[in-house]
Amino acid sequence: MEVKVPVCADAHADLAEDMTAMTAQNLPIEAANSMEAAQLPHRSHDPATNQKRIDPFQFGSRYLGKEDDVFEFNAWDHVEPDDAYKEYAEMQFAKQREAPVSEFDKSRFNSDPAKWWNLFYKNNTASFFKDRKWLQQECGTLRRVLQADAGPVTILEVGAGAGNTAFPILANNHNPSLKIHACDFSKTAVEVMRESDAYDTKCMQADVWDVAGVELPPDVRENTVDLVMMIFVFSALSPDQWGQAVRNIHRILKPGGEVFFRDYGRNDLAQVRFKKGRYMEPNFYVRGDGTRVYYFEKDELAQIWSGPFADEKSESDESSDVPTATGEEGGFDITNLAMDHRLLVNRGQKIKMYRAWLQGRFVKRLTGGSGGGSG
């Protein structure tokens, strides 16, 4: 069996973001899962019915039917990997497990992850910034809080990087009472944001912060944040850091506040194409530049964000080795969580590329505190 896999597919989030905009007319997820492809307007191939998504959590609807030429378009939505790809992926995973990262290198990459992200931003400052224009299309709460009459709103971006989220938010903001805290693990990334011409200290504050640490972000108090943006950042944490990270997010959000989440899904092309010496533990890898990445399942994420804190598990949960996050005193409701499957094609080389991302919205329960969220 021969499966063509492009060697140029980048494992970092910029590729994922670039491809996010390649969508057709939108339908609610529930409708998208139930409608027959023949009923969808994309059959006309009219540009007027192949628009970018405009509503939150309404993924694209360019379905691939049996009568379609897969290489007619650059991207198709809601396409599950075919059997050949699944077989190839399992073969790749077996090879990865046979040649894992050495214990020495595992310690090296896990002991000081900030070092590798500092090097990443030092080497990629000029090329890594991507304007996340799709943010307001996907996050309805963000659209609302940027309106002129939204009132005082505090947004925290975790893993802000070069300002991929914060700066587009500022550019589209009409709310004079908006405050953005843009935090990143990397000192270099924070310096890049602070040196940007778009950095406005009247409504934005960039700081170094470890979401899995014990301290809250500078100048951020408990129960004061309306919206947390976590885009391709949770995957950079090791599994033993998830519980503390979610606990910190829970502390800073107002009751009713929410998390907008997007990250890598299991069996994504970027995971499948890892070579020997990159596998650290199941679904957790180190890239060639030393940065780490995890690939999630939908049910796994739901358990992490809606279950009890890792150190508050009941006896019935002891068999689970998935670190979870929140307990009876509050926690998160999973209001949206879906796998975004996308088939990208190289029409010239006749190559199919299966991408997978998870997108969700998690709302802090209205218990154990006072105040209200923004949406």
XYZ file of N, CA and C in Angstrom, residues 17-127:
333
model
N -4.186 27.301 10.927
C -4.979 28.521 10.841
C -5.221 28.929 9.409
N -4.201 28.803 8.548
C -4.370 29.178 7.163
C -5.491 28.374 6.522
N -5.581 27.077 6.885
C -6.560 26.212 6.268
C -7.953 26.384 6.870
N -8.040 27.005 8.038
C -9.335 27.175 8.683
C -10.287 27.973 7.822
N -9.763 28.916 7.052
C -10.622 29.784 6.249
C -11.156 29.092 5.004
N -10.629 27.909 4.673
C -11.057 27.221 3.461
C -12.351 26.468 3.706
N -13.461 27.190 3.852
C -14.726 26.547 4.150
C -15.797 27.005 3.189
N -16.851 26.247 3.150
C -17.970 26.584 2.285
C -19.078 27.209 3.100
N -20.276 27.288 2.516
C -21.413 27.847 3.235
C -21.639 27.069 4.524
N -22.136 27.746 5.549
C -22.235 27.123 6.861
C -23.603 26.550 7.153
N -23.565 25.462 7.949
C -24.765 24.875 8.518
C -24.445 24.526 9.952
N -25.451 24.533 10.852
C -25.192 24.084 12.212
C -24.634 22.673 12.198
N -23.791 22.353 13.193
C -23.157 21.040 13.241
C -24.200 19.939 13.179
N -25.296 20.101 13.941
C -26.301 19.061 13.967
C -26.896 18.845 12.580
N -27.171 19.951 11.878
C -27.746 19.826 10.544
C -26.735 19.243 9.574
N -25.471 19.640 9.755
C -24.428 19.142 8.867
C -24.284 17.640 8.986
N -24.524 17.108 10.156
C -24.373 15.675 10.365
C -25.554 14.886 9.833
N -26.686 15.536 9.563
C -27.892 14.803 9.199
C -28.329 14.991 7.752
N -27.906 16.057 7.113
C -28.381 16.332 5.758
C -27.614 15.515 4.731
N -28.289 15.113 3.688
C -27.639 14.408 2.605
C -26.873 15.414 1.744
N -25.755 14.966 1.198
C -24.924 15.863 0.402
C -25.686 16.423 -0.789
N -26.605 15.639 -1.350
C -27.329 16.092 -2.543
C -28.225 17.273 -2.255
N -28.532 17.517 -0.990
C -29.403 18.622 -0.629
C -28.641 19.929 -0.459
N -27.326 19.877 -0.449
C -26.540 21.052 -0.095
C -26.309 21.956 -1.301
N -26.244 23.264 -1.047
C -26.139 24.226 -2.150
C -24.801 24.212 -2.857
N -23.787 23.526 -2.301
C -22.480 23.579 -2.959
C -22.497 22.879 -4.306
N -23.568 22.084 -4.580
C -23.601 21.330 -5.834
C -23.566 22.254 -7.053
N -24.039 23.475 -6.887
C -24.010 24.403 -8.013
C -22.608 24.912 -8.296
N -21.713 24.728 -7.311
C -20.348 25.265 -7.396
C -20.345 26.759 -7.686
N -21.408 27.411 -7.261
C -21.556 28.852 -7.424
C -20.805 29.543 -6.289
N -19.884 30.466 -6.572
C -19.165 31.158 -5.496
C -20.081 31.789 -4.469
N -21.288 32.143 -4.884
C -22.225 32.772 -3.950
C -22.667 31.812 -2.853
N -22.582 30.497 -3.112
C -22.983 29.513 -2.110
C -21.782 28.786 -1.519
N -20.598 29.253 -1.816
C -19.384 28.681 -1.242
C -18.637 29.761 -0.473
N -19.301 30.298 0.526
C -18.743 31.389 1.294
C -17.989 30.869 2.507
N -17.178 31.747 3.089
C -16.539 31.406 4.346
C -17.595 31.333 5.436
N -17.306 30.542 6.482
C -18.241 30.449 7.601
C -18.414 31.812 8.249
N -19.609 32.097 8.703
C -19.867 33.397 9.312
C -20.436 33.267 10.717
N -20.838 32.072 11.128
C -21.455 31.897 12.433
C -20.581 31.022 13.323
N -20.655 31.223 14.639
C -19.817 30.441 15.528
C -20.211 28.974 15.519
N -19.215 28.100 15.525
C -19.411 26.663 15.617
C -20.337 26.126 14.533
N -20.253 26.709 13.370
C -20.956 26.192 12.210
C -19.908 25.937 11.143
N -19.380 24.734 11.149
C -18.279 24.389 10.261
C -18.753 24.398 8.812
N -17.829 24.337 7.877
C -18.150 24.417 6.464
C -19.003 23.253 5.988
N -19.622 23.415 4.825
C -20.535 22.394 4.310
C -20.227 22.029 2.862
N -18.967 22.075 2.487
C -18.602 21.570 1.159
C -18.356 20.073 1.314
N -19.401 19.299 1.107
C -19.347 17.864 1.305
C -18.779 17.168 0.070
N -18.087 16.089 0.297
C -17.528 15.288 -0.789
C -18.460 14.116 -1.053
N -19.151 14.165 -2.179
C -20.049 13.091 -2.553
C -19.380 12.096 -3.476
N -20.027 10.966 -3.654
C -19.447 9.911 -4.491
C -19.240 10.374 -5.917
N -20.106 11.283 -6.378
C -20.006 11.735 -7.764
C -19.036 12.898 -7.939
N -18.450 13.384 -6.847
C -17.549 14.534 -6.932
C -16.123 14.114 -7.278
N -15.433 15.002 -7.948
C -14.002 14.845 -8.198
C -13.269 15.451 -7.007
N -12.595 14.621 -6.229
C -11.960 15.095 -4.997
C -10.941 16.192 -5.267
N -10.381 16.222 -6.475
C -9.355 17.213 -6.787
C -9.918 18.459 -7.471
N -11.251 18.624 -7.427
C -11.862 19.812 -8.016
C -11.604 21.049 -7.160
N -11.606 20.866 -5.823
C -11.381 21.972 -4.897
C -10.167 21.674 -4.020
N -9.648 22.727 -3.391
C -8.494 22.563 -2.504
C -8.864 21.972 -1.154
N -10.151 22.036 -0.779
C -10.544 21.582 0.547
C -11.987 21.108 0.547
N -12.242 20.076 1.378
C -13.585 19.549 1.590
C -13.809 19.436 3.094
N -15.060 19.674 3.522
C -15.382 19.670 4.943
C -16.004 18.347 5.375
N -15.824 18.027 6.676
C -16.471 16.869 7.296
C -16.121 15.572 6.577
N -14.873 15.428 6.191
C -14.436 14.222 5.498
C -13.625 13.359 6.460
N -14.168 12.207 6.804
C -13.443 11.272 7.656
C -12.323 10.626 6.836
N -11.189 10.326 7.470
C -10.105 9.650 6.751
C -10.578 8.327 6.146
N -10.081 8.000 4.964
C -10.461 6.740 4.340
C -9.669 5.587 4.954
N -10.020 4.372 4.587
C -9.398 3.195 5.181
C -7.902 3.130 4.901
N -7.500 3.551 3.724
C -6.080 3.517 3.381
C -5.275 4.435 4.300
N -5.831 5.620 4.567
C -5.132 6.553 5.455
C -5.084 6.010 6.873
N -6.197 5.420 7.340
C -6.223 4.868 8.688
C -5.195 3.752 8.847
N -5.097 2.902 7.854
C -4.115 1.807 7.904
C -2.703 2.371 7.917
N -2.472 3.372 7.055
C -1.152 4.001 7.013
C -0.821 4.667 8.348
N -1.826 5.333 8.953
C -1.600 6.003 10.237
C -1.204 5.002 11.314
N -1.881 3.858 11.376
C -1.538 2.854 12.382
C -0.127 2.319 12.169
N 0.268 2.163 10.922
C 1.637 1.729 10.630
C 2.646 2.769 11.117
N 2.339 4.029 10.877
C 3.227 5.098 11.315
C 3.332 5.151 12.834
N 2.180 5.011 13.517
C 2.190 5.065 14.978
C 3.022 3.925 15.561
N 2.941 2.747 14.944
C 3.740 1.613 15.416
C 5.232 1.909 15.273
N 5.606 2.512 14.155
C 7.005 2.870 13.954
C 7.455 3.926 14.952
N 6.577 4.882 15.242
C 6.913 5.929 16.216
C 7.170 5.334 17.593
N 6.322 4.400 17.999
C 6.483 3.778 19.325
C 7.754 2.953 19.417
N 8.180 2.399 18.289
C 9.398 1.579 18.277
C 10.659 2.417 18.401
N 10.572 3.714 18.089
C 11.759 4.588 18.134
C 11.420 5.876 18.863
N 11.169 5.800 20.175
C 10.765 6.993 20.926
C 11.940 7.906 21.233
N 11.604 9.053 21.797
C 12.626 9.972 22.297
C 13.384 9.270 23.432
N 14.686 9.457 23.477
C 15.475 8.863 24.556
C 15.084 9.484 25.889
N 15.316 8.774 26.968
C 15.000 9.304 28.295
C 15.759 10.598 28.571
N 16.987 10.664 28.072
C 17.789 11.878 28.255
C 17.123 13.061 27.547
N 16.731 12.855 26.279
C 16.116 13.941 25.532
C 14.727 14.278 26.078
N 13.996 13.278 26.535
C 12.687 13.537 27.119
C 12.817 14.475 28.309
N 13.807 14.215 29.149
C 14.050 15.084 30.294
C 14.458 16.482 29.840
N 15.261 16.532 28.797
C 15.753 17.813 28.286
C 14.602 18.681 27.759
N 13.667 18.073 27.047
C 12.566 18.838 26.469
C 11.493 19.167 27.500
N 11.300 18.296 28.482
C 10.258 18.524 29.477
C 10.688 19.424 30.627
N 11.982 19.470 30.894
C 12.446 20.216 32.065
C 12.410 21.720 31.863
N 12.559 22.171 30.616
C 12.590 23.609 30.364
C 11.914 23.922 29.027
N 10.606 23.696 28.918
C 9.919 23.947 27.639
C 9.976 25.408 27.195
N 10.086 26.339 28.157
C 10.160 27.757 27.782
C 11.388 28.035 26.915
N 12.473 27.326 27.176
C 13.706 27.516 26.386
C 13.438 27.290 24.911
N 12.682 26.230 24.605
C 12.458 25.880 23.209
C 11.481 26.829 22.536
N 10.505 27.340 23.289
C 9.600 28.318 22.702
C 10.291 29.664 22.506
N 11.206 30.013 23.401
C 11.985 31.236 23.193
C 12.796 31.143 21.909
N 13.416 29.989 21.688
C 14.191 29.797 20.456
C 13.286 29.822 19.233
N 12.101 29.235 19.362
C 11.165 29.216 18.247
C 10.815 30.635 17.824
N 10.432 31.483 18.787
C 10.029 32.845 18.437
C 11.215 33.695 18.013
N 12.368 33.403 18.538
C 13.564 34.123 18.099
C 13.849 33.842 16.626
N 13.622 32.594 16.207
C 13.938 32.187 14.838
C 12.799 32.421 13.857
N 11.586 32.652 14.368
C 10.424 32.739 13.483
C 9.610 34.009 13.654
N 10.171 35.012 14.275
C 9.420 36.233 14.550
C 8.797 36.831 13.295
N 9.565 36.867 12.232
C 9.104 37.546 11.018
C 8.031 36.763 10.280
N 8.006 35.437 10.443
C 7.113 34.612 9.629
C 5.958 33.996 10.381
